Structure formats: C-alpha cells, structure tokens
CSV table of N, CA and C in Angstrom, one decimal:
chain,number,residue,atom,x,y,z
A,1,MET,N,-3.6,9.0,-17.8
A,1,MET,CA,-2.5,8.1,-18.2
A,1,MET,C,-2.0,7.4,-16.9
A,2,PRO,N,-2.0,6.1,-16.8
A,2,PRO,CA,-1.5,5.5,-15.5
A,2,PRO,C,0.0,5.6,-15.4
A,3,ILE,N,0.4,5.7,-14.2
A,3,ILE,CA,1.9,5.8,-13.8
A,3,ILE,C,2.3,4.4,-13.3
A,4,LYS,N,3.5,4.0,-13.7
A,4,LYS,CA,4.0,2.7,-13.2
A,4,LYS,C,5.1,2.9,-12.1
A,5,THR,N,5.2,2.0,-11.2
A,5,THR,CA,6.2,2.1,-10.2
A,5,THR,C,7.6,1.8,-10.7
A,6,PRO,N,8.6,2.3,-10.2
A,6,PRO,CA,10.0,2.0,-10.6
A,6,PRO,C,10.4,0.6,-10.2
A,7,ILE,N,11.5,0.1,-10.7
A,7,ILE,CA,12.0,-1.2,-10.3
A,7,ILE,C,12.4,-1.2,-8.9
A,8,CYS,N,12.2,-2.3,-8.2
A,8,CYS,CA,12.5,-2.4,-6.8
A,8,CYS,C,13.9,-2.1,-6.5
A,9,ASP,N,14.2,-1.3,-5.5
A,9,ASP,CA,15.5,-1.0,-5.0
A,9,ASP,C,15.8,-1.9,-3.9
A,10,PHE,N,16.2,-3.2,-4.2
A,10,PHE,CA,16.4,-4.2,-3.2
A,10,PHE,C,17.3,-3.8,-2.1
A,11,GLY,N,16.8,-4.0,-0.8
A,11,GLY,CA,17.6,-3.7,0.3
A,11,GLY,C,17.4,-2.3,0.9
A,12,GLN,N,16.7,-1.5,0.2
A,12,GLN,CA,16.5,-0.1,0.7
A,12,GLN,C,15.7,-0.2,2.0
A,13,ALA,N,16.1,0.5,3.0
A,13,ALA,CA,15.5,0.5,4.3
A,13,ALA,C,14.2,1.2,4.4
A,14,ALA,N,13.3,0.7,5.2
A,14,ALA,CA,12.0,1.3,5.4
A,14,ALA,C,12.2,2.6,6.1
A,15,LYS,N,11.5,3.7,5.8
A,15,LYS,CA,11.6,5.0,6.4
A,15,LYS,C,10.7,5.1,7.6
A,16,SER,N,11.1,5.7,8.6
A,16,SER,CA,10.3,5.9,9.8
A,16,SER,C,9.1,6.9,9.5
A,17,PHE,N,8.0,6.7,10.2
A,17,PHE,CA,6.9,7.6,10.1
A,17,PHE,C,6.1,7.6,11.4
A,18,GLU,N,5.3,8.6,11.6
A,18,GLU,CA,4.4,8.7,12.7
A,18,GLU,C,3.2,9.5,12.2
A,19,LEU,N,2.1,8.8,11.9
A,19,LEU,CA,0.9,9.4,11.3
A,19,LEU,C,-0.4,9.0,12.0
A,20,LYS,N,-1.4,9.9,11.8
A,20,LYS,CA,-2.7,9.6,12.4
A,20,LYS,C,-3.5,8.6,11.6
A,21,SER,N,-4.1,7.6,12.3
A,21,SER,CA,-4.9,6.6,11.6
A,21,SER,C,-6.4,7.0,11.6
A,22,THR,N,-7.1,6.3,10.8
A,22,THR,CA,-8.6,6.6,10.7
A,22,THR,C,-9.3,6.2,12.1
A,23,ASN,N,-8.6,5.6,13.0
A,23,ASN,CA,-9.1,5.3,14.3
A,23,ASN,C,-8.6,6.4,15.3
A,24,ASN,N,-8.1,7.5,14.8
A,24,ASN,CA,-7.5,8.6,15.6
A,24,ASN,C,-6.4,8.2,16.5
A,25,LYS,N,-5.6,7.2,16.1
A,25,LYS,CA,-4.4,6.8,16.9
A,25,LYS,C,-3.2,7.2,16.1
A,26,ILE,N,-2.1,7.5,16.8
A,26,ILE,CA,-0.9,7.8,16.1
A,26,ILE,C,-0.2,6.5,15.9
A,27,ILE,N,0.2,6.2,14.7
A,27,ILE,CA,0.8,4.9,14.4
A,27,ILE,C,2.2,5.2,13.8
A,28,ASN,N,3.2,4.5,14.3
A,28,ASN,CA,4.5,4.6,13.7
A,28,ASN,C,5.0,3.3,13.1
A,29,LEU,N,6.2,3.4,12.4
A,29,LEU,CA,6.7,2.2,11.7
A,29,LEU,C,6.8,1.0,12.7
A,30,ASN,N,7.3,1.3,13.9
A,30,ASN,CA,7.5,0.1,14.9
A,30,ASN,C,6.2,-0.6,15.2
A,31,ASP,N,5.0,0.1,15.1
A,31,ASP,CA,3.7,-0.5,15.4
A,31,ASP,C,3.3,-1.5,14.3
A,32,VAL,N,3.9,-1.4,13.1
A,32,VAL,CA,3.4,-2.2,12.0
A,32,VAL,C,4.5,-3.2,11.5
A,33,ILE,N,5.6,-3.4,12.3
A,33,ILE,CA,6.6,-4.3,11.8
A,33,ILE,C,6.1,-5.8,12.1
A,34,GLY,N,6.1,-6.6,11.1
A,34,GLY,CA,5.7,-8.0,11.2
A,34,GLY,C,6.9,-8.8,11.6
A,35,GLU,N,6.6,-10.0,12.2
A,35,GLU,CA,7.7,-10.9,12.5
A,35,GLU,C,8.5,-11.4,11.3
A,36,ASN,N,7.7,-11.6,10.2
A,36,ASN,CA,8.4,-12.1,9.0
A,36,ASN,C,8.3,-11.1,7.8
A,37,GLY,N,7.8,-9.9,8.0
A,37,GLY,CA,7.8,-8.9,6.9
A,37,GLY,C,6.7,-7.9,7.2
A,38,THR,N,6.9,-6.8,6.4
A,38,THR,CA,6.0,-5.6,6.5
A,38,THR,C,5.6,-5.1,5.2
A,39,LEU,N,4.3,-4.8,5.0
A,39,LEU,CA,3.8,-4.3,3.7
A,39,LEU,C,3.3,-2.9,4.0
A,40,ILE,N,3.9,-2.0,3.3
A,40,ILE,CA,3.5,-0.6,3.3
A,40,ILE,C,2.9,-0.2,2.0
A,41,MET,N,1.6,0.2,2.0
A,41,MET,CA,0.9,0.5,0.8
A,41,MET,C,0.5,1.9,0.7
A,42,PHE,N,0.7,2.6,-0.4
A,42,PHE,CA,0.2,3.9,-0.6
A,42,PHE,C,-1.0,3.8,-1.5
A,43,ILE,N,-2.2,4.2,-0.9
A,43,ILE,CA,-3.4,4.1,-1.6
A,43,ILE,C,-4.2,5.4,-1.4
A,44,CYS,N,-5.4,5.5,-1.9
A,44,CYS,CA,-6.3,6.6,-1.7
A,44,CYS,C,-7.7,6.1,-1.8
A,45,ASN,N,-8.7,7.0,-1.6
A,45,ASN,CA,-10.1,6.6,-1.6
A,45,ASN,C,-10.7,6.6,-3.0
A,46,HIS,N,-10.2,7.5,-3.9
A,46,HIS,CA,-11.0,7.6,-5.1
A,46,HIS,C,-10.3,7.0,-6.4
A,47,CYS,N,-9.1,6.6,-6.3
A,47,CYS,CA,-8.4,6.1,-7.5
A,47,CYS,C,-9.1,4.8,-8.0
A,48,PRO,N,-9.4,4.8,-9.3
A,48,PRO,CA,-10.1,3.6,-9.8
A,48,PRO,C,-9.2,2.3,-9.7
A,49,TYR,N,-7.9,2.5,-9.7
A,49,TYR,CA,-7.0,1.3,-9.6
A,49,TYR,C,-7.1,0.8,-8.2
A,50,VAL,N,-7.1,1.6,-7.2
A,50,VAL,CA,-7.3,1.2,-5.8
A,50,VAL,C,-8.6,0.5,-5.6
A,51,ILE,N,-9.7,1.2,-6.1
A,51,ILE,CA,-11.0,0.6,-6.0
A,51,ILE,C,-11.1,-0.7,-6.6
A,52,ALA,N,-10.4,-0.9,-7.8
A,52,ALA,CA,-10.5,-2.2,-8.5
A,52,ALA,C,-9.9,-3.3,-7.7
A,53,VAL,N,-8.9,-3.0,-6.8
A,53,VAL,CA,-8.1,-4.1,-6.1
A,53,VAL,C,-8.3,-4.1,-4.6
A,54,ILE,N,-9.1,-3.2,-4.0
A,54,ILE,CA,-9.2,-3.1,-2.6
A,54,ILE,C,-9.6,-4.4,-1.9
A,55,LYS,N,-10.6,-5.1,-2.5
A,55,LYS,CA,-11.1,-6.4,-2.0
A,55,LYS,C,-9.9,-7.4,-2.0
A,56,ASP,N,-9.1,-7.4,-3.1
A,56,ASP,CA,-8.0,-8.3,-3.2
A,56,ASP,C,-7.0,-8.0,-2.1
A,57,ILE,N,-6.7,-6.7,-1.9
A,57,ILE,CA,-5.7,-6.3,-0.8
A,57,ILE,C,-6.2,-6.9,0.5
A,58,ILE,N,-7.4,-6.7,0.9
A,58,ILE,CA,-8.0,-7.1,2.2
A,58,ILE,C,-8.0,-8.6,2.3
A,59,GLU,N,-8.3,-9.3,1.2
A,59,GLU,CA,-8.3,-10.8,1.2
A,59,GLU,C,-6.9,-11.3,1.4
A,60,ASP,N,-6.0,-10.7,0.6
A,60,ASP,CA,-4.6,-11.2,0.7
A,60,ASP,C,-4.0,-11.0,2.1
A,61,TYR,N,-4.4,-9.8,2.7
A,61,TYR,CA,-3.8,-9.5,4.0
A,61,TYR,C,-4.3,-10.5,5.1
A,62,LYS,N,-5.5,-11.0,4.9
A,62,LYS,CA,-6.0,-12.0,5.9
A,62,LYS,C,-5.0,-13.2,5.9
A,63,ASP,N,-4.6,-13.6,4.8
A,63,ASP,CA,-3.6,-14.8,4.7
A,63,ASP,C,-2.2,-14.4,5.0
A,64,LEU,N,-1.8,-13.1,4.7
A,64,LEU,CA,-0.4,-12.7,5.0
A,64,LEU,C,-0.2,-12.6,6.5
A,65,LYS,N,-1.3,-12.1,7.2
A,65,LYS,CA,-1.2,-12.0,8.7
A,65,LYS,C,-0.8,-13.4,9.3
A,66,LYS,N,-1.3,-14.5,8.7
A,66,LYS,CA,-1.0,-15.8,9.2
A,66,LYS,C,0.4,-16.2,9.0
A,67,LEU,N,1.1,-15.5,8.0
A,67,LEU,CA,2.5,-15.7,7.7
A,67,LEU,C,3.4,-14.8,8.5
A,68,GLY,N,2.9,-14.0,9.5
A,68,GLY,CA,3.7,-13.1,10.3
A,68,GLY,C,4.0,-11.8,9.6
A,69,ILE,N,3.2,-11.4,8.7
A,69,ILE,CA,3.4,-10.1,8.0
A,69,ILE,C,2.3,-9.1,8.5
A,70,LYS,N,2.8,-7.9,8.7
A,70,LYS,CA,1.9,-6.9,9.1
A,70,LYS,C,1.8,-5.9,7.9
A,71,ALA,N,0.7,-5.1,7.9
A,71,ALA,CA,0.5,-4.1,6.8
A,71,ALA,C,-0.1,-2.8,7.3
A,72,VAL,N,0.2,-1.8,6.5
A,72,VAL,CA,-0.4,-0.5,6.8
A,72,VAL,C,-0.6,0.2,5.4
A,73,ALA,N,-1.7,1.0,5.3
A,73,ALA,CA,-2.0,1.8,4.1
A,73,ALA,C,-1.9,3.2,4.5
A,74,ILE,N,-1.3,4.0,3.6
A,74,ILE,CA,-1.1,5.4,3.8
A,74,ILE,C,-1.7,6.2,2.6
A,75,SER,N,-2.5,7.2,2.9
A,75,SER,CA,-3.0,8.1,1.9
A,75,SER,C,-2.2,9.4,1.9
A,76,SER,N,-1.6,9.8,0.8
A,76,SER,CA,-0.7,11.0,0.8
A,76,SER,C,-1.3,12.1,-0.2
A,77,ASN,N,-2.4,11.8,-0.7
A,77,ASN,CA,-3.0,12.8,-1.7
A,77,ASN,C,-3.3,14.1,-1.1
A,78,ASP,N,-3.2,15.2,-1.9
A,78,ASP,CA,-3.5,16.5,-1.5
A,78,ASP,C,-5.1,16.5,-1.3
A,79,THR,N,-5.5,16.8,0.0
A,79,THR,CA,-6.9,16.7,0.3
A,79,THR,C,-7.6,18.0,0.0
A,80,ILE,N,-6.9,19.1,-0.2
A,80,ILE,CA,-7.5,20.4,-0.5
A,80,ILE,C,-8.0,20.4,-2.0
A,81,ASN,N,-7.2,20.0,-2.9
A,81,ASN,CA,-7.6,19.9,-4.3
A,81,ASN,C,-8.3,18.6,-4.6
A,82,TYR,N,-8.3,17.6,-3.8
A,82,TYR,CA,-8.9,16.3,-4.0
A,82,TYR,C,-9.7,16.0,-2.7
A,83,PRO,N,-10.8,16.7,-2.4
A,83,PRO,CA,-11.5,16.5,-1.2
A,83,PRO,C,-12.1,15.0,-1.0
A,84,GLU,N,-12.2,14.3,-2.1
A,84,GLU,CA,-12.6,12.9,-2.0
A,84,GLU,C,-11.6,12.0,-1.2
A,85,ASP,N,-10.4,12.6,-1.0
A,85,ASP,CA,-9.4,11.9,-0.2
A,85,ASP,C,-9.2,12.5,1.2
A,86,SER,N,-10.2,13.3,1.6
A,86,SER,CA,-10.1,13.9,2.9
A,86,SER,C,-10.1,12.8,4.0
A,87,PHE,N,-9.7,13.3,5.2
A,87,PHE,CA,-9.6,12.3,6.3
A,87,PHE,C,-11.0,11.7,6.7
A,88,ASP,N,-12.0,12.5,6.7
A,88,ASP,CA,-13.4,12.0,6.9
A,88,ASP,C,-13.8,11.0,5.9
A,89,LYS,N,-13.4,11.2,4.6
A,89,LYS,CA,-13.7,10.2,3.6
A,89,LYS,C,-12.8,9.0,3.7
A,90,MET,N,-11.6,9.1,4.2
A,90,MET,CA,-10.8,8.0,4.5
A,90,MET,C,-11.4,7.1,5.6
A,91,ILE,N,-12.0,7.7,6.6
A,91,ILE,CA,-12.6,7.0,7.7
A,91,ILE,C,-13.8,6.1,7.1
A,92,LYS,N,-14.6,6.8,6.2
A,92,LYS,CA,-15.7,6.1,5.6
A,92,LYS,C,-15.2,4.9,4.7
A,93,PHE,N,-14.1,5.2,3.9
A,93,PHE,CA,-13.6,4.2,3.0
A,93,PHE,C,-13.1,3.0,3.8
A,94,HIS,N,-12.4,3.3,4.9
A,94,HIS,CA,-11.9,2.2,5.8
A,94,HIS,C,-13.0,1.4,6.4
A,95,LYS,N,-14.1,2.0,6.8
A,95,LYS,CA,-15.2,1.3,7.3
A,95,LYS,C,-16.0,0.5,6.3
A,96,ASP,N,-16.2,1.2,5.1
A,96,ASP,CA,-17.0,0.5,4.0
A,96,ASP,C,-16.3,-0.7,3.5
A,97,HIS,N,-15.0,-0.8,3.6
A,97,HIS,CA,-14.3,-1.9,3.1
A,97,HIS,C,-13.7,-2.8,4.2
A,98,ASN,N,-14.1,-2.6,5.4
A,98,ASN,CA,-13.6,-3.4,6.5
A,98,ASN,C,-12.1,-3.7,6.5
A,99,PHE,N,-11.4,-2.6,6.5
A,99,PHE,CA,-9.9,-2.8,6.5
A,99,PHE,C,-9.5,-3.6,7.7
A,100,ASN,N,-8.5,-4.4,7.5
A,100,ASN,CA,-8.0,-5.3,8.6
A,100,ASN,C,-6.5,-4.8,8.9
A,101,PHE,N,-6.2,-3.6,8.5
A,101,PHE,CA,-4.9,-3.0,8.8
A,101,PHE,C,-5.1,-1.5,9.0
A,102,PRO,N,-4.2,-0.8,9.6
A,102,PRO,CA,-4.4,0.7,9.8
A,102,PRO,C,-4.3,1.4,8.5
A,103,TYR,N,-5.1,2.5,8.4
A,103,TYR,CA,-5.1,3.4,7.3
A,103,TYR,C,-4.7,4.8,7.8
A,104,LEU,N,-3.6,5.4,7.3
A,104,LEU,CA,-3.0,6.6,7.9
A,104,LEU,C,-3.1,7.7,6.9
A,105,ILE,N,-3.1,8.9,7.4
A,105,ILE,CA,-3.1,10.1,6.5
A,105,ILE,C,-1.7,10.8,6.6
A,106,ASP,N,-1.1,11.1,5.5
A,106,ASP,CA,0.2,11.7,5.3
A,106,ASP,C,-0.1,13.1,4.8
A,107,GLU,N,-0.5,14.0,5.8
A,107,GLU,CA,-1.0,15.3,5.4
A,107,GLU,C,0.1,16.2,4.7
A,108,THR,N,1.3,16.0,5.2
A,108,THR,CA,2.4,16.8,4.6
A,108,THR,C,3.0,16.2,3.4
A,109,GLN,N,2.7,15.0,3.1
A,109,GLN,CA,3.2,14.2,1.9
A,109,GLN,C,4.7,13.9,2.1
A,110,GLU,N,5.2,14.2,3.2
A,110,GLU,CA,6.7,13.9,3.5
A,110,GLU,C,7.0,12.4,3.5
A,111,ILE,N,6.0,11.6,3.9
A,111,ILE,CA,6.3,10.1,4.0
A,111,ILE,C,6.3,9.6,2.6
A,112,ALA,N,5.3,10.0,1.8
A,112,ALA,CA,5.3,9.5,0.4
A,112,ALA,C,6.6,9.9,-0.3
A,113,LYS,N,7.0,11.1,-0.1
A,113,LYS,CA,8.3,11.6,-0.7
A,113,LYS,C,9.4,10.8,-0.3
A,114,SER,N,9.5,10.5,1.0
A,114,SER,CA,10.7,9.8,1.6
A,114,SER,C,10.7,8.4,1.1
A,115,TYR,N,9.6,7.8,0.8
A,115,TYR,CA,9.5,6.4,0.2
A,115,TYR,C,9.7,6.4,-1.3
A,116,GLY,N,9.5,7.6,-1.9
A,116,GLY,CA,9.6,7.6,-3.4
A,116,GLY,C,8.3,7.0,-4.0
A,117,ALA,N,7.2,7.1,-3.3
A,117,ALA,CA,5.9,6.6,-3.8
A,117,ALA,C,5.5,7.5,-5.0
A,118,VAL,N,4.9,6.8,-6.0
A,118,VAL,CA,4.6,7.6,-7.2
A,118,VAL,C,3.1,7.5,-7.6
A,119,CYS,N,2.4,6.4,-7.2
A,119,CYS,CA,1.1,6.2,-7.6
A,119,CYS,C,0.3,5.5,-6.6
A,120,THR,N,-1.0,5.3,-6.8
A,120,THR,CA,-1.9,4.6,-6.0
A,120,THR,C,-2.5,3.5,-6.8
A,121,PRO,N,-2.4,2.2,-6.5
A,121,PRO,CA,-1.6,1.7,-5.3
A,121,PRO,C,-0.1,1.6,-5.6
A,122,ASP,N,0.7,1.8,-4.6
A,122,ASP,CA,2.1,1.6,-4.7
A,122,ASP,C,2.5,0.7,-3.5
A,123,PHE,N,3.0,-0.5,-3.7
A,123,PHE,CA,3.2,-1.5,-2.7
A,123,PHE,C,4.7,-1.6,-2.4
A,124,PHE,N,5.1,-1.5,-1.1
A,124,PHE,CA,6.5,-1.7,-0.7
A,124,PHE,C,6.5,-2.9,0.3
A,125,GLY,N,7.1,-4.0,-0.2
A,125,GLY,CA,7.2,-5.2,0.6
A,125,GLY,C,8.6,-5.4,1.2
A,126,TYR,N,8.6,-5.4,2.6
A,126,TYR,CA,9.9,-5.5,3.3
A,126,TYR,C,10.0,-6.9,4.0
A,127,ASN,N,11.3,-7.3,4.1
A,127,ASN,CA,11.5,-8.5,4.9
A,127,ASN,C,11.6,-8.2,6.4
A,128,LYS,N,11.8,-9.2,7.2
A,128,LYS,CA,11.8,-8.9,8.7
A,128,LYS,C,12.9,-7.9,9.1
A,129,ASN,N,13.9,-7.7,8.3
A,129,ASN,CA,14.9,-6.7,8.6
A,129,ASN,C,14.6,-5.3,8.0
A,130,LEU,N,13.4,-5.1,7.6
A,130,LEU,CA,12.9,-3.9,6.9
A,130,LEU,C,13.7,-3.5,5.7
A,131,GLU,N,14.1,-4.5,4.9
A,131,GLU,CA,14.8,-4.3,3.7
A,131,GLU,C,13.8,-4.5,2.6
A,132,LEU,N,13.7,-3.5,1.7
A,132,LEU,CA,12.8,-3.6,0.6
A,132,LEU,C,13.1,-4.8,-0.3
A,133,GLN,N,12.0,-5.6,-0.6
A,133,GLN,CA,12.1,-6.8,-1.4
A,133,GLN,C,11.1,-6.9,-2.5
A,134,TYR,N,10.1,-6.0,-2.4
A,134,TYR,CA,9.0,-6.1,-3.5
A,134,TYR,C,8.5,-4.7,-3.7
A,135,ARG,N,8.3,-4.4,-5.0
A,135,ARG,CA,7.8,-3.1,-5.4
A,135,ARG,C,7.0,-3.3,-6.7
A,136,GLY,N,6.1,-4.3,-6.6
A,136,GLY,CA,5.3,-4.7,-7.8
A,136,GLY,C,3.8,-4.5,-7.7
A,137,ARG,N,3.1,-5.1,-8.6
A,137,ARG,CA,1.6,-5.0,-8.6
A,137,ARG,C,1.0,-6.0,-7.7
A,138,ILE,N,-0.3,-5.9,-7.4
A,138,ILE,CA,-1.0,-6.9,-6.7
A,138,ILE,C,-1.4,-8.0,-7.7
A,139,ARG,N,-2.0,-7.7,-8.8
A,139,ARG,CA,-2.3,-8.6,-9.9
A,139,ARG,C,-2.6,-7.9,-11.2
A,140,GLU,N,-2.7,-8.6,-12.2
A,140,GLU,CA,-3.1,-8.0,-13.5
A,140,GLU,C,-4.5,-7.5,-13.5
A,141,LEU,N,-4.6,-6.3,-14.1
A,141,LEU,CA,-5.9,-5.7,-14.3
A,141,LEU,C,-6.2,-5.6,-15.8
A,142,LYS,N,-7.4,-5.9,-16.2
A,142,LYS,CA,-7.9,-5.7,-17.6
A,142,LYS,C,-9.1,-4.8,-17.5
A,143,ASN,N,-9.1,-3.6,-18.1
A,143,ASN,CA,-10.2,-2.7,-18.1
A,143,ASN,C,-10.6,-2.5,-16.6
A,144,LEU,N,-9.6,-2.3,-15.8
A,144,LEU,CA,-9.8,-2.0,-14.3
A,144,LEU,C,-10.6,-3.1,-13.6
A,145,LYS,N,-10.5,-4.4,-14.1
A,145,LYS,CA,-11.0,-5.5,-13.5
A,145,LYS,C,-9.9,-6.5,-13.2
A,146,PRO,N,-9.8,-7.0,-11.9
A,146,PRO,CA,-8.7,-7.9,-11.6
A,146,PRO,C,-8.8,-9.2,-12.3
A,147,ILE,N,-7.7,-9.7,-12.9
A,147,ILE,CA,-7.7,-11.0,-13.5
A,147,ILE,C,-7.3,-12.0,-12.4
A,148,LYS,N,-8.3,-12.9,-12.1
A,148,LYS,CA,-8.1,-13.8,-11.0
A,148,LYS,C,-7.5,-15.1,-11.6
A,149,SER,N,-6.3,-15.4,-11.2
A,149,SER,CA,-5.7,-16.6,-11.6
A,149,SER,C,-4.8,-17.1,-10.5
A,150,GLY,N,-5.4,-17.6,-9.5
A,150,GLY,CA,-4.6,-18.1,-8.3
A,150,GLY,C,-4.2,-17.0,-7.4
A,151,GLU,N,-3.1,-17.2,-6.7
A,151,GLU,CA,-2.6,-16.2,-5.8
A,151,GLU,C,-2.1,-15.0,-6.5
A,152,SER,N,-2.3,-13.8,-5.9
A,152,SER,CA,-1.9,-12.6,-6.5
A,152,SER,C,-0.3,-12.5,-6.5
A,153,ASP,N,0.2,-11.6,-7.4
A,153,ASP,CA,1.6,-11.4,-7.4
A,153,ASP,C,2.1,-10.9,-6.1
A,154,LEU,N,1.3,-10.0,-5.5
A,154,LEU,CA,1.7,-9.4,-4.2
A,154,LEU,C,1.8,-10.5,-3.1
A,155,PHE,N,0.7,-11.4,-3.1
A,155,PHE,CA,0.7,-12.4,-2.1
A,155,PHE,C,1.9,-13.4,-2.3
A,156,LYS,N,2.1,-13.8,-3.5
A,156,LYS,CA,3.2,-14.7,-3.8
A,156,LYS,C,4.6,-14.1,-3.3
A,157,ALA,N,4.7,-12.9,-3.6
A,157,ALA,CA,6.0,-12.2,-3.3
A,157,ALA,C,6.2,-12.1,-1.8
A,158,MET,N,5.1,-11.7,-1.1
A,158,MET,CA,5.2,-11.5,0.4
A,158,MET,C,5.3,-12.9,1.1
A,159,LYS,N,4.7,-13.9,0.5
A,159,LYS,CA,4.9,-15.2,1.1
A,159,LYS,C,6.3,-15.7,0.9
A,160,GLN,N,6.9,-15.4,-0.2
A,160,GLN,CA,8.3,-15.7,-0.4
A,160,GLN,C,9.2,-14.9,0.5
A,161,ILE,N,8.9,-13.7,0.7
A,161,ILE,CA,9.7,-12.8,1.6
A,161,ILE,C,9.6,-13.4,3.0
A,162,ALA,N,8.4,-13.8,3.5
A,162,ALA,CA,8.2,-14.3,4.8
A,162,ALA,C,9.0,-15.6,5.0
A,163,LYS,N,9.1,-16.4,4.0
A,163,LYS,CA,9.8,-17.7,4.1
A,163,LYS,C,11.3,-17.6,3.9
A,164,THR,N,11.8,-16.7,3.0
A,164,THR,CA,13.2,-16.7,2.6
A,164,THR,C,13.9,-15.4,3.0
A,165,GLY,N,13.1,-14.3,3.2
A,165,GLY,CA,13.7,-13.0,3.4
A,165,GLY,C,14.0,-12.2,2.1
A,166,ASN,N,13.8,-12.9,1.0
A,166,ASN,CA,14.1,-12.3,-0.3
A,166,ASN,C,12.8,-12.3,-1.2
A,167,GLY,N,12.7,-11.2,-1.9
A,167,GLY,CA,11.6,-11.1,-2.9
A,167,GLY,C,11.9,-11.7,-4.2
A,168,PRO,N,11.0,-11.8,-5.1
A,168,PRO,CA,11.2,-12.4,-6.4
A,168,PRO,C,12.1,-11.4,-7.2
A,169,LYS,N,13.0,-12.0,-8.0
A,169,LYS,CA,13.9,-11.2,-8.9
A,169,LYS,C,13.1,-10.4,-9.9
A,170,ASP,N,12.1,-11.1,-10.5
A,170,ASP,CA,11.3,-10.5,-11.6
A,170,ASP,C,10.0,-10.0,-11.0
A,171,GLN,N,9.7,-8.7,-11.2
A,171,GLN,CA,8.5,-8.1,-10.6
A,171,GLN,C,7.9,-7.2,-11.7
A,172,ILE,N,6.6,-7.3,-11.8
A,172,ILE,CA,5.8,-6.5,-12.7
A,172,ILE,C,5.4,-5.2,-11.9
A,173,PRO,N,5.7,-4.0,-12.4
A,173,PRO,CA,5.3,-2.8,-11.7
A,173,PRO,C,3.8,-2.7,-11.4
A,174,SER,N,3.5,-2.0,-10.3
A,174,SER,CA,2.2,-1.6,-10.0
A,174,SER,C,1.9,-0.4,-10.9
A,175,MET,N,0.6,-0.2,-11.2
A,175,MET,CA,0.2,0.8,-12.0
A,175,MET,C,-1.0,1.5,-11.4
A,176,GLY,N,-1.1,2.8,-11.5
A,176,GLY,CA,-2.2,3.5,-11.0
A,176,GLY,C,-2.2,5.0,-11.2
A,177,CYS,N,-3.0,5.7,-10.5
A,177,CYS,CA,-3.1,7.2,-10.7
A,177,CYS,C,-1.9,7.8,-9.9
A,178,GLY,N,-1.3,8.8,-10.5
A,178,GLY,CA,-0.2,9.5,-9.8
A,178,GLY,C,-0.7,10.1,-8.5
A,179,ILE,N,0.2,10.1,-7.5
A,179,ILE,CA,-0.1,10.7,-6.2
A,179,ILE,C,-0.4,12.2,-6.5
A,180,LYS,N,-1.4,12.7,-5.9
A,180,LYS,CA,-1.9,14.1,-6.1
A,180,LYS,C,-1.0,15.0,-5.2
A,181,TRP,N,0.0,15.6,-5.7
A,181,TRP,CA,0.9,16.4,-4.9
A,181,TRP,C,0.4,17.8,-4.7
A,182,SER,N,0.6,18.3,-3.5
A,182,SER,CA,0.2,19.6,-3.2
A,182,SER,C,1.0,20.7,-3.8
A,183,ASP,N,0.5,21.8,-4.1
A,183,ASP,CA,1.2,22.9,-4.7
A,183,ASP,C,2.1,23.6,-3.7
A,184,ASN,N,1.9,23.4,-2.4
A,184,ASN,CA,2.7,24.1,-1.3
A,184,ASN,C,4.0,23.5,-1.2
C-alpha cells in the first residue's frame, strides 16, 4: 500500500546533516545549498516508485541546476533487513543511473526522522533561505509509469521557488514505499 507525503509545512527550516556519499566523501547541508534553492530527496535503490521516476529526477535536475538549485538524494532504509539498499548497491544505483547530484547514506536514520520523511521518493524543496516550500510529487504515475505532460510538478515548483522564493500553494503529495525503519 503506497504511503503519501503530508502537506507541506511552509517555512520549516532545513535540518543539518553530515553523511557519507557514494563517492566516499562526507557531505553536509552547506555543501548542497543552491543560490536559488535546494532540493533534498529521500529515495532508495529498490522502490518501484523511485525506479519509475529516477530518469525524470535526473533530467529535471539538469535544468534545475541552470536555475541555481542544488540537489542531494539520501537513502535512509534499513540495510540489514533490506540488503538491496546497502551502500554497495547505492554506489551501483548511482553509477547505473548517472546521478548528477550526491547520493548519501543515512545509516542511523536520524536524518530521515529529523526531516519527517515518510516514503521514497519524498521531495523537500527549499528556497534560498532554506525554508521549505515544496513537499509534493515529481509527476503523476499510472501503473508505475510516469505520465509525461510537459514539465513535472517538481520542476515547476522548484522553478517557481527559484524565481519567487515561494512554492505553489496547491501541491499533490508524493507517493511511494514507506521508509524501511530499523528495529533498533
């Protein structure tokens, strides 16, 4: 049963983090702040919803970068009970899809908890002041296939944030697999 993201808590501040990337570098929030906005995405390797939209995410980010927006993806799934989300498999997923943004592992799941992330994919779009302005979907999916009808919801929202500092008032929640929380 897919889980939907909650309504955007406009103005909520981005939470600090310091996590290892698939390039074996430590990346923190300051490393991914864009001049006009920041996109923080909670994804994983095996979720069919992420797999359905990963190409769209990468394509959208090519154009978002030109608008002064930086992005990062974070995997917070329990890797013991879900070995397909292991760090080694994250490195492969990153390479197989030619990510153009850092992909980080949240081994303790503390970052996902601090953000209130609930599913994969879960998008957090911030303005240049790191105030939350978007918590919606990338685009409509039908039978796990993206419905292509112009710019994605995510792209339109982030473009608006880059230009005005404010996200759209009406947002359609993202939907996906629940984050796989650890028993510990």
